[in-house]
Amino acid sequence: MFDTLNVILLGGLALITVLPLFYVLAGSFATEGEISARPFFLWPENFVTSTYAFVFANDTLLRAVLTTIVVTAVGTVLQVTLTFTMAYPLAKRYLPGRTLMLNLVIFTLVFGGGIVPTYLVVRDLGLLDSYWALILPLAINPFYLIIVKSFFQELPQALEEAARIDGCNEIGVFFKIVLPLSKPIIATFSLFYAVAIWNDYMSPLLYINDNQKWTLQVLVRQLTSPDAANAIGSLDSVAFFPAEGLKFAVVVIATLPILCFYPFLQKHFSKGVLIGSVKE
């Protein structure tokens, strides 16, 4: 009876989660009239792709997609690199000044500068209307840094000592021993950082004034506003503007990449971090 109730409860929760996604997907392939006439449906009566044809034919939409992809890729690589290269030395108890540095990191978890001081820093560094303003202010997440540091501290010291005996310096130990053992946690935090950058709405809203540099999330917000037509530029030469279907289509495009990448990274989450390295 417990298993049956569990299946019913979890199945109901899964259904509640999945139904809106199917509705948005179905709406992106429906006609404008059907979207207005039917408040909810999971399969369009007339299956059309004209909305996606409009999306991929519009320079503003394509530019926003490519901008978000590039910013996410560069930002994820940079943030993961900085987080891991800072966490590794902080995991060494003999590092001079380690306690002070850790206290400063913990301080940022409790006290934040806020929006206005951060904006002033970004402005004074000349990063306004620059894609670096979307990456550098959040380059290292202090909470993630502490988790990675704790992970490095749990690695067997015997492996690092053996590498040093073989002639490796600290950089060699980090790249040849520590990083290969850290693939699961690298995959995990790469996904966390990528999702955060991909879904970031506030940073481009605050720091990007040029609509030619809008990211996808800002464009999605503009397209769901009443003035959606002006959000994608001049439409004088466009005979077809799918006002309602466009909202569904851009939400699908904004969600699909993360949904596609997650299954490939999920396999790393449950793997043992020391498989094949130490045998008792």
PDB file of C-alpha atoms in Angstrom:
ATOM      1  CA  MET A   1       0.000   0.000   0.000  1.00  0.00           C
ATOM      2  CA  PHE A   2       2.881   2.350   0.793  1.00  0.00           C
ATOM      3  CA  ASP A   3       4.491   1.727  -2.613  1.00  0.00           C
ATOM      4  CA  THR A   4       1.156   2.276  -4.353  1.00  0.00           C
ATOM      5  CA  LEU A   5       0.549   5.576  -2.564  1.00  0.00           C
ATOM      6  CA  ASN A   6       4.124   6.609  -3.329  1.00  0.00           C
ATOM      7  CA  VAL A   7       3.658   5.946  -7.040  1.00  0.00           C
ATOM      8  CA  ILE A   8       0.356   7.836  -7.111  1.00  0.00           C
ATOM      9  CA  LEU A   9       1.747  10.831  -5.209  1.00  0.00           C
ATOM     10  CA  LEU A  10       5.000  11.111  -7.166  1.00  0.00           C
ATOM     11  CA  GLY A  11       3.210  10.429 -10.440  1.00  0.00           C
ATOM     12  CA  GLY A  12       0.763  13.240  -9.699  1.00  0.00           C
ATOM     13  CA  LEU A  13       3.594  15.648  -8.857  1.00  0.00           C
ATOM     14  CA  ALA A  14       5.448  14.662 -12.029  1.00  0.00           C
ATOM     15  CA  LEU A  15       2.281  15.220 -14.064  1.00  0.00           C
ATOM     16  CA  ILE A  16       1.785  18.673 -12.545  1.00  0.00           C
ATOM     17  CA  THR A  17       5.376  19.510 -13.502  1.00  0.00           C
ATOM     18  CA  VAL A  18       5.275  18.136 -17.040  1.00  0.00           C
ATOM     19  CA  LEU A  19       1.851  19.365 -18.187  1.00  0.00           C
ATOM     20  CA  PRO A  20       2.824  23.069 -18.447  1.00  0.00           C
ATOM     21  CA  LEU A  21       5.893  22.088 -20.476  1.00  0.00           C
ATOM     22  CA  PHE A  22       3.770  20.088 -22.917  1.00  0.00           C
ATOM     23  CA  TYR A  23       1.287  22.954 -23.151  1.00  0.00           C
ATOM     24  CA  VAL A  24       4.021  25.450 -24.031  1.00  0.00           C
ATOM     25  CA  LEU A  25       5.486  23.019 -26.584  1.00  0.00           C
ATOM     26  CA  ALA A  26       2.079  22.388 -28.144  1.00  0.00           C
ATOM     27  CA  GLY A  27       1.307  26.113 -28.220  1.00  0.00           C
ATOM     28  CA  SER A  28       4.511  26.829 -30.115  1.00  0.00           C
ATOM     29  CA  PHE A  29       3.245  24.612 -32.975  1.00  0.00           C
ATOM     30  CA  ALA A  30      -0.356  25.894 -32.927  1.00  0.00           C
ATOM     31  CA  THR A  31      -1.944  28.626 -34.969  1.00  0.00           C
ATOM     32  CA  GLU A  32      -2.758  32.042 -33.509  1.00  0.00           C
ATOM     33  CA  GLY A  33      -6.486  31.367 -33.709  1.00  0.00           C
ATOM     34  CA  GLU A  34      -6.218  28.082 -31.851  1.00  0.00           C
ATOM     35  CA  ILE A  35      -4.151  29.620 -29.055  1.00  0.00           C
ATOM     36  CA  SER A  36      -6.791  32.322 -28.581  1.00  0.00           C
ATOM     37  CA  ALA A  37      -9.742  29.915 -28.795  1.00  0.00           C
ATOM     38  CA  ARG A  38      -8.471  27.057 -26.618  1.00  0.00           C
ATOM     39  CA  PRO A  39      -7.357  27.922 -23.062  1.00  0.00           C
ATOM     40  CA  PHE A  40      -5.456  24.640 -22.634  1.00  0.00           C
ATOM     41  CA  PHE A  41      -4.423  21.829 -24.970  1.00  0.00           C
ATOM     42  CA  LEU A  42      -1.636  19.266 -25.234  1.00  0.00           C
ATOM     43  CA  TRP A  43      -1.819  18.687 -28.996  1.00  0.00           C
ATOM     44  CA  PRO A  44      -2.570  21.335 -31.626  1.00  0.00           C
ATOM     45  CA  GLU A  45      -5.394  20.722 -34.055  1.00  0.00           C
ATOM     46  CA  ASN A  46      -3.374  22.248 -36.886  1.00  0.00           C
ATOM     47  CA  PHE A  47       0.327  21.487 -36.592  1.00  0.00           C
ATOM     48  CA  VAL A  48       2.297  24.448 -38.042  1.00  0.00           C
ATOM     49  CA  THR A  49       5.959  25.477 -37.931  1.00  0.00           C
ATOM     50  CA  SER A  50       5.489  29.043 -39.143  1.00  0.00           C
ATOM     51  CA  THR A  51       6.291  30.466 -35.686  1.00  0.00           C
ATOM     52  CA  TYR A  52       9.704  28.796 -35.606  1.00  0.00           C
ATOM     53  CA  ALA A  53      10.299  29.866 -39.208  1.00  0.00           C
ATOM     54  CA  PHE A  54       9.643  33.439 -38.092  1.00  0.00           C
ATOM     55  CA  VAL A  55      11.995  33.045 -35.106  1.00  0.00           C
ATOM     56  CA  PHE A  56      14.916  31.760 -37.148  1.00  0.00           C
ATOM     57  CA  ALA A  57      14.347  34.306 -39.901  1.00  0.00           C
ATOM     58  CA  ASN A  58      14.515  37.255 -37.489  1.00  0.00           C
ATOM     59  CA  ASP A  59      17.958  38.715 -36.821  1.00  0.00           C
ATOM     60  CA  THR A  60      17.088  40.032 -33.350  1.00  0.00           C
ATOM     61  CA  LEU A  61      15.941  36.656 -32.091  1.00  0.00           C
ATOM     62  CA  LEU A  62      18.898  34.798 -33.597  1.00  0.00           C
ATOM     63  CA  ARG A  63      21.316  37.357 -32.186  1.00  0.00           C
ATOM     64  CA  ALA A  64      19.842  36.934 -28.693  1.00  0.00           C
ATOM     65  CA  VAL A  65      20.133  33.142 -28.899  1.00  0.00           C
ATOM     66  CA  LEU A  66      23.739  33.239 -30.102  1.00  0.00           C
ATOM     67  CA  THR A  67      24.655  35.872 -27.505  1.00  0.00           C
ATOM     68  CA  THR A  68      23.243  33.746 -24.693  1.00  0.00           C
ATOM     69  CA  ILE A  69      25.037  30.629 -25.953  1.00  0.00           C
ATOM     70  CA  VAL A  70      28.399  32.412 -26.165  1.00  0.00           C
ATOM     71  CA  VAL A  71      28.039  34.167 -22.799  1.00  0.00           C
ATOM     72  CA  THR A  72      26.989  30.897 -21.138  1.00  0.00           C
ATOM     73  CA  ALA A  73      29.860  28.910 -22.650  1.00  0.00           C
ATOM     74  CA  VAL A  74      32.562  31.471 -21.863  1.00  0.00           C
ATOM     75  CA  GLY A  75      31.126  32.252 -18.447  1.00  0.00           C
ATOM     76  CA  THR A  76      30.854  28.605 -17.424  1.00  0.00           C
ATOM     77  CA  VAL A  77      34.435  27.811 -18.430  1.00  0.00           C
ATOM     78  CA  LEU A  78      35.771  30.907 -16.671  1.00  0.00           C
ATOM     79  CA  GLN A  79      33.720  30.420 -13.502  1.00  0.00           C
ATOM     80  CA  VAL A  80      34.541  26.731 -13.153  1.00  0.00           C
ATOM     81  CA  THR A  81      38.229  27.456 -13.783  1.00  0.00           C
ATOM     82  CA  LEU A  82      38.396  30.234 -11.194  1.00  0.00           C
ATOM     83  CA  THR A  83      36.390  28.270  -8.629  1.00  0.00           C
ATOM     84  CA  PHE A  84      38.529  25.143  -8.848  1.00  0.00           C
ATOM     85  CA  THR A  85      41.876  26.929  -9.022  1.00  0.00           C
ATOM     86  CA  MET A  86      40.953  28.950  -5.923  1.00  0.00           C
ATOM     87  CA  ALA A  87      39.453  26.024  -4.015  1.00  0.00           C
ATOM     88  CA  TYR A  88      42.487  23.746  -4.460  1.00  0.00           C
ATOM     89  CA  PRO A  89      45.050  25.900  -2.600  1.00  0.00           C
ATOM     90  CA  LEU A  90      42.469  26.758   0.075  1.00  0.00           C
ATOM     91  CA  ALA A  91      42.109  23.029   0.723  1.00  0.00           C
ATOM     92  CA  LYS A  92      45.763  22.937   1.891  1.00  0.00           C
ATOM     93  CA  ARG A  93      45.966  23.609   5.626  1.00  0.00           C
ATOM     94  CA  TYR A  94      49.606  24.694   5.362  1.00  0.00           C
ATOM     95  CA  LEU A  95      48.821  27.572   2.960  1.00  0.00           C
ATOM     96  CA  PRO A  96      49.876  30.927   4.520  1.00  0.00           C
ATOM     97  CA  GLY A  97      46.883  33.248   4.947  1.00  0.00           C
ATOM     98  CA  ARG A  98      44.400  30.434   4.309  1.00  0.00           C
ATOM     99  CA  THR A  99      42.257  31.222   7.364  1.00  0.00           C
ATOM    100  CA  LEU A 100      41.995  34.910   6.460  1.00  0.00           C
ATOM    101  CA  MET A 101      41.029  34.103   2.888  1.00  0.00           C
ATOM    102  CA  LEU A 102      38.383  31.583   3.999  1.00  0.00           C
ATOM    103  CA  ASN A 103      36.942  34.114   6.432  1.00  0.00           C
ATOM    104  CA  LEU A 104      36.670  36.649   3.622  1.00  0.00           C
ATOM    105  CA  VAL A 105      34.868  34.083   1.466  1.00  0.00           C
ATOM    106  CA  ILE A 106      32.469  33.224   4.295  1.00  0.00           C
ATOM    107  CA  PHE A 107      31.893  36.936   4.922  1.00  0.00           C
ATOM    108  CA  THR A 108      30.523  37.324   1.407  1.00  0.00           C
ATOM    109  CA  LEU A 109      27.979  34.581   2.135  1.00  0.00           C
ATOM    110  CA  VAL A 110      26.545  36.611   5.009  1.00  0.00           C
ATOM    111  CA  PHE A 111      26.948  40.172   3.745  1.00  0.00           C
ATOM    112  CA  GLY A 112      26.449  41.217   0.131  1.00  0.00           C
ATOM    113  CA  GLY A 113      27.105  44.571  -1.467  1.00  0.00           C
ATOM    114  CA  GLY A 114      23.686  44.810  -3.054  1.00  0.00           C
ATOM    115  CA  ILE A 115      22.554  45.959  -6.459  1.00  0.00           C
ATOM    116  CA  VAL A 116      23.607  49.618  -6.291  1.00  0.00           C
ATOM    117  CA  PRO A 117      27.245  49.110  -5.108  1.00  0.00           C
ATOM    118  CA  THR A 118      27.672  46.284  -7.618  1.00  0.00           C
ATOM    119  CA  TYR A 119      26.348  48.483 -10.402  1.00  0.00           C
ATOM    120  CA  LEU A 120      28.757  51.269  -9.408  1.00  0.00           C
ATOM    121  CA  VAL A 121      31.691  48.848  -9.479  1.00  0.00           C
ATOM    122  CA  VAL A 122      30.680  47.537 -12.911  1.00  0.00           C
ATOM    123  CA  ARG A 123      30.261  51.111 -14.185  1.00  0.00           C
ATOM    124  CA  ASP A 124      33.606  52.323 -12.832  1.00  0.00           C
ATOM    125  CA  LEU A 125      35.356  49.328 -14.406  1.00  0.00           C
ATOM    126  CA  GLY A 126      33.930  50.334 -17.776  1.00  0.00           C
ATOM    127  CA  LEU A 127      31.935  47.128 -18.176  1.00  0.00           C
ATOM    128  CA  LEU A 128      28.533  48.651 -18.940  1.00  0.00           C
ATOM    129  CA  ASP A 129      27.146  47.400 -22.259  1.00  0.00           C
ATOM    130  CA  SER A 130      29.835  44.729 -22.201  1.00  0.00           C
ATOM    131  CA  TYR A 131      29.268  40.979 -22.099  1.00  0.00           C
ATOM    132  CA  TRP A 132      31.917  40.766 -19.367  1.00  0.00           C
ATOM    133  CA  ALA A 133      29.449  42.504 -17.058  1.00  0.00           C
ATOM    134  CA  LEU A 134      27.353  39.337 -17.256  1.00  0.00           C
ATOM    135  CA  ILE A 135      30.282  37.089 -16.288  1.00  0.00           C
ATOM    136  CA  LEU A 136      32.853  38.775 -14.052  1.00  0.00           C
ATOM    137  CA  PRO A 137      30.658  40.072 -11.165  1.00  0.00           C
ATOM    138  CA  LEU A 138      29.513  36.492 -10.486  1.00  0.00           C
ATOM    139  CA  ALA A 139      32.718  34.743 -11.509  1.00  0.00           C
ATOM    140  CA  ILE A 140      33.038  32.769  -8.242  1.00  0.00           C
ATOM    141  CA  ASN A 141      30.103  31.577  -6.196  1.00  0.00           C
ATOM    142  CA  PRO A 142      31.387  31.460  -2.565  1.00  0.00           C
ATOM    143  CA  PHE A 143      29.005  28.642  -1.604  1.00  0.00           C
ATOM    144  CA  TYR A 144      30.196  26.491  -4.512  1.00  0.00           C
ATOM    145  CA  LEU A 145      33.789  27.382  -3.647  1.00  0.00           C
ATOM    146  CA  ILE A 146      33.427  26.041  -0.099  1.00  0.00           C
ATOM    147  CA  ILE A 147      31.849  22.814  -1.368  1.00  0.00           C
ATOM    148  CA  VAL A 148      34.655  22.245  -3.889  1.00  0.00           C
ATOM    149  CA  LYS A 149      37.256  23.010  -1.207  1.00  0.00           C
ATOM    150  CA  SER A 150      35.689  20.418   1.094  1.00  0.00           C
ATOM    151  CA  PHE A 151      35.706  17.924  -1.771  1.00  0.00           C
ATOM    152  CA  PHE A 152      39.422  18.473  -2.386  1.00  0.00           C
ATOM    153  CA  GLN A 153      40.137  17.975   1.326  1.00  0.00           C
ATOM    154  CA  GLU A 154      38.492  14.536   1.192  1.00  0.00           C
ATOM    155  CA  LEU A 155      40.773  13.271  -1.571  1.00  0.00           C
ATOM    156  CA  PRO A 156      43.399  10.763  -0.341  1.00  0.00           C
ATOM    157  CA  GLN A 157      46.652  12.512   0.444  1.00  0.00           C
ATOM    158  CA  ALA A 158      48.529   9.347  -0.540  1.00  0.00           C
ATOM    159  CA  LEU A 159      47.766  10.002  -4.203  1.00  0.00           C
ATOM    160  CA  GLU A 160      49.229  13.509  -4.095  1.00  0.00           C
ATOM    161  CA  GLU A 161      52.267  12.350  -2.117  1.00  0.00           C
ATOM    162  CA  ALA A 162      52.917   9.590  -4.655  1.00  0.00           C
ATOM    163  CA  ALA A 163      52.732  12.118  -7.472  1.00  0.00           C
ATOM    164  CA  ARG A 164      55.205  14.410  -5.708  1.00  0.00           C
ATOM    165  CA  ILE A 165      57.594  11.497  -5.209  1.00  0.00           C
ATOM    166  CA  ASP A 166      57.383  10.906  -8.976  1.00  0.00           C
ATOM    167  CA  GLY A 167      58.460  14.521  -9.553  1.00  0.00           C
ATOM    168  CA  CYS A 168      55.159  16.406  -9.935  1.00  0.00           C
ATOM    169  CA  ASN A 169      54.907  19.937  -8.604  1.00  0.00           C
ATOM    170  CA  GLU A 170      51.665  21.399  -7.245  1.00  0.00           C
ATOM    171  CA  ILE A 171      50.425  22.371 -10.703  1.00  0.00           C
ATOM    172  CA  GLY A 172      51.147  18.887 -12.012  1.00  0.00           C
ATOM    173  CA  VAL A 173      49.360  17.288  -9.066  1.00  0.00           C
ATOM    174  CA  PHE A 174      46.352  19.512  -9.663  1.00  0.00           C
ATOM    175  CA  PHE A 175      46.042  18.782 -13.386  1.00  0.00           C
ATOM    176  CA  LYS A 176      47.186  15.130 -13.449  1.00  0.00           C
ATOM    177  CA  ILE A 177      45.758  13.780 -10.185  1.00  0.00           C
ATOM    178  CA  VAL A 178      43.120  16.058  -8.694  1.00  0.00           C
ATOM    179  CA  LEU A 179      41.172  17.118 -11.785  1.00  0.00           C
ATOM    180  CA  PRO A 180      40.803  13.576 -13.235  1.00  0.00           C
ATOM    181  CA  LEU A 181      39.304  12.506  -9.895  1.00  0.00           C
ATOM    182  CA  SER A 182      36.997  15.528  -9.909  1.00  0.00           C
ATOM    183  CA  LYS A 183      35.017  14.815 -13.080  1.00  0.00           C
ATOM    184  CA  PRO A 184      31.686  14.277 -11.263  1.00  0.00           C
ATOM    185  CA  ILE A 185      31.940  17.517  -9.307  1.00  0.00           C
ATOM    186  CA  ILE A 186      33.222  19.413 -12.367  1.00  0.00           C
ATOM    187  CA  ALA A 187      30.167  18.234 -14.310  1.00  0.00           C
ATOM    188  CA  THR A 188      27.862  19.136 -11.440  1.00  0.00           C
ATOM    189  CA  PHE A 189      29.091  22.679 -10.942  1.00  0.00           C
ATOM    190  CA  SER A 190      29.452  23.267 -14.666  1.00  0.00           C
ATOM    191  CA  LEU A 191      25.737  22.561 -14.927  1.00  0.00           C
ATOM    192  CA  PHE A 192      24.959  24.803 -11.946  1.00  0.00           C
ATOM    193  CA  TYR A 193      26.976  27.693 -13.357  1.00  0.00           C
ATOM    194  CA  ALA A 194      25.621  27.214 -16.887  1.00  0.00           C
ATOM    195  CA  VAL A 195      22.000  27.184 -15.709  1.00  0.00           C
ATOM    196  CA  ALA A 196      22.579  30.299 -13.593  1.00  0.00           C
ATOM    197  CA  ILE A 197      24.119  32.228 -16.507  1.00  0.00           C
ATOM    198  CA  TRP A 198      21.566  30.980 -19.030  1.00  0.00           C
ATOM    199  CA  ASN A 199      18.637  31.991 -16.814  1.00  0.00           C
ATOM    200  CA  ASP A 200      20.179  35.249 -15.602  1.00  0.00           C
ATOM    201  CA  TYR A 201      17.754  38.085 -16.204  1.00  0.00           C
ATOM    202  CA  MET A 202      18.805  40.800 -13.755  1.00  0.00           C
ATOM    203  CA  SER A 203      22.415  41.232 -14.921  1.00  0.00           C
ATOM    204  CA  PRO A 204      21.650  42.029 -18.583  1.00  0.00           C
ATOM    205  CA  LEU A 205      18.692  44.124 -17.480  1.00  0.00           C
ATOM    206  CA  LEU A 206      20.962  46.263 -15.267  1.00  0.00           C
ATOM    207  CA  TYR A 207      24.170  46.387 -17.284  1.00  0.00           C
ATOM    208  CA  ILE A 208      23.136  46.092 -20.953  1.00  0.00           C
ATOM    209  CA  ASN A 209      21.475  49.166 -22.443  1.00  0.00           C
ATOM    210  CA  ASP A 210      22.032  48.303 -26.095  1.00  0.00           C
ATOM    211  CA  ASN A 211      19.137  46.151 -27.331  1.00  0.00           C
ATOM    212  CA  GLN A 212      21.475  44.671 -29.927  1.00  0.00           C
ATOM    213  CA  LYS A 213      23.261  42.942 -27.035  1.00  0.00           C
ATOM    214  CA  TRP A 214      20.178  41.582 -25.299  1.00  0.00           C
ATOM    215  CA  THR A 215      20.335  38.023 -24.037  1.00  0.00           C
ATOM    216  CA  LEU A 216      17.548  35.535 -24.616  1.00  0.00           C
ATOM    217  CA  GLN A 217      16.028  35.964 -21.154  1.00  0.00           C
ATOM    218  CA  VAL A 218      15.627  39.725 -21.577  1.00  0.00           C
ATOM    219  CA  LEU A 219      14.139  39.192 -25.014  1.00  0.00           C
ATOM    220  CA  VAL A 220      11.697  36.636 -23.609  1.00  0.00           C
ATOM    221  CA  ARG A 221      10.578  39.220 -21.069  1.00  0.00           C
ATOM    222  CA  GLN A 222      10.163  41.852 -23.780  1.00  0.00           C
ATOM    223  CA  LEU A 223       8.213  39.484 -26.010  1.00  0.00           C
ATOM    224  CA  THR A 224       5.778  38.640 -23.222  1.00  0.00           C
ATOM    225  CA  SER A 225       5.041  42.338 -22.706  1.00  0.00           C
ATOM    226  CA  PRO A 226       2.215  44.160 -24.523  1.00  0.00           C
ATOM    227  CA  ASP A 227       4.771  45.950 -26.705  1.00  0.00           C
ATOM    228  CA  ALA A 228       6.232  42.713 -28.062  1.00  0.00           C
ATOM    229  CA  ALA A 229       6.330  43.857 -31.684  1.00  0.00           C
ATOM    230  CA  ASN A 230       8.786  46.659 -30.976  1.00  0.00           C
ATOM    231  CA  ALA A 231      11.043  44.320 -28.989  1.00  0.00           C
ATOM    232  CA  ILE A 232      12.331  42.622 -32.114  1.00  0.00           C
ATOM    233  CA  GLY A 233      12.828  45.673 -34.268  1.00  0.00           C
ATOM    234  CA  SER A 234      11.049  46.959 -37.336  1.00  0.00           C
ATOM    235  CA  LEU A 235       8.318  44.736 -38.741  1.00  0.00           C
ATOM    236  CA  ASP A 236       7.384  46.840 -41.738  1.00  0.00           C
ATOM    237  CA  SER A 237       8.488  44.137 -44.153  1.00  0.00           C
ATOM    238  CA  VAL A 238       6.991  41.282 -42.147  1.00  0.00           C
ATOM    239  CA  ALA A 239       3.536  40.135 -43.187  1.00  0.00           C
ATOM    240  CA  PHE A 240       3.200  37.505 -40.462  1.00  0.00           C
ATOM    241  CA  PHE A 241       3.788  38.247 -36.768  1.00  0.00           C
ATOM    242  CA  PRO A 242       2.770  35.357 -34.455  1.00  0.00           C
ATOM    243  CA  ALA A 243       2.246  37.436 -31.324  1.00  0.00           C
ATOM    244  CA  GLU A 244       0.950  34.591 -29.136  1.00  0.00           C
ATOM    245  CA  GLY A 245       2.820  31.677 -30.686  1.00  0.00           C
ATOM    246  CA  LEU A 246       6.068  33.612 -30.481  1.00  0.00           C
ATOM    247  CA  LYS A 247       5.831  33.684 -26.688  1.00  0.00           C
ATOM    248  CA  PHE A 248       5.589  29.899 -26.567  1.00  0.00           C
ATOM    249  CA  ALA A 249       8.355  29.418 -29.120  1.00  0.00           C
ATOM    250  CA  VAL A 250      10.922  31.595 -27.355  1.00  0.00           C
ATOM    251  CA  VAL A 251      10.168  29.894 -24.020  1.00  0.00           C
ATOM    252  CA  VAL A 252      10.797  26.513 -25.667  1.00  0.00           C
ATOM    253  CA  ILE A 253      14.050  27.773 -27.191  1.00  0.00           C
ATOM    254  CA  ALA A 254      15.135  29.215 -23.833  1.00  0.00           C
ATOM    255  CA  THR A 255      14.393  25.943 -22.006  1.00  0.00           C
ATOM    256  CA  LEU A 256      15.434  23.294 -24.517  1.00  0.00           C
ATOM    257  CA  PRO A 257      19.260  23.581 -24.316  1.00  0.00           C
ATOM    258  CA  ILE A 258      19.351  22.955 -20.561  1.00  0.00           C
ATOM    259  CA  LEU A 259      16.938  20.041 -20.900  1.00  0.00           C
ATOM    260  CA  CYS A 260      19.167  18.545 -23.595  1.00  0.00           C
ATOM    261  CA  PHE A 261      22.438  18.886 -21.688  1.00  0.00           C
ATOM    262  CA  TYR A 262      21.180  17.692 -18.317  1.00  0.00           C
ATOM    263  CA  PRO A 263      20.853  13.966 -19.205  1.00  0.00           C
ATOM    264  CA  PHE A 264      24.459  13.875 -20.438  1.00  0.00           C
ATOM    265  CA  LEU A 265      25.759  15.356 -17.173  1.00  0.00           C
ATOM    266  CA  GLN A 266      23.419  13.463 -14.859  1.00  0.00           C
ATOM    267  CA  LYS A 267      25.419  10.241 -15.173  1.00  0.00           C
ATOM    268  CA  HIS A 268      28.348  11.930 -13.413  1.00  0.00           C
ATOM    269  CA  PHE A 269      26.301  12.882 -10.343  1.00  0.00           C
ATOM    270  CA  SER A 270      26.043   9.368  -8.917  1.00  0.00           C
ATOM    271  CA  LYS A 271      29.510   8.123  -9.857  1.00  0.00           C
ATOM    272  CA  GLY A 272      32.015   7.412  -7.125  1.00  0.00           C
ATOM    273  CA  VAL A 273      34.707  10.071  -7.213  1.00  0.00           C
ATOM    274  CA  LEU A 274      37.517   7.612  -6.521  1.00  0.00           C
ATOM    275  CA  ILE A 275      36.590   4.755  -8.867  1.00  0.00           C
ATOM    276  CA  GLY A 276      39.749   3.221 -10.278  1.00  0.00           C
ATOM    277  CA  SER A 277      42.170   5.291  -8.198  1.00  0.00           C
ATOM    278  CA  VAL A 278      42.470   3.591  -4.812  1.00  0.00           C
ATOM    279  CA  LYS A 279      41.818  -0.078  -4.212  1.00  0.00           C
ATOM    280  CA  GLU A 280      41.680  -1.494  -0.719  1.00  0.00           C
TER     281      GLU A 280
END
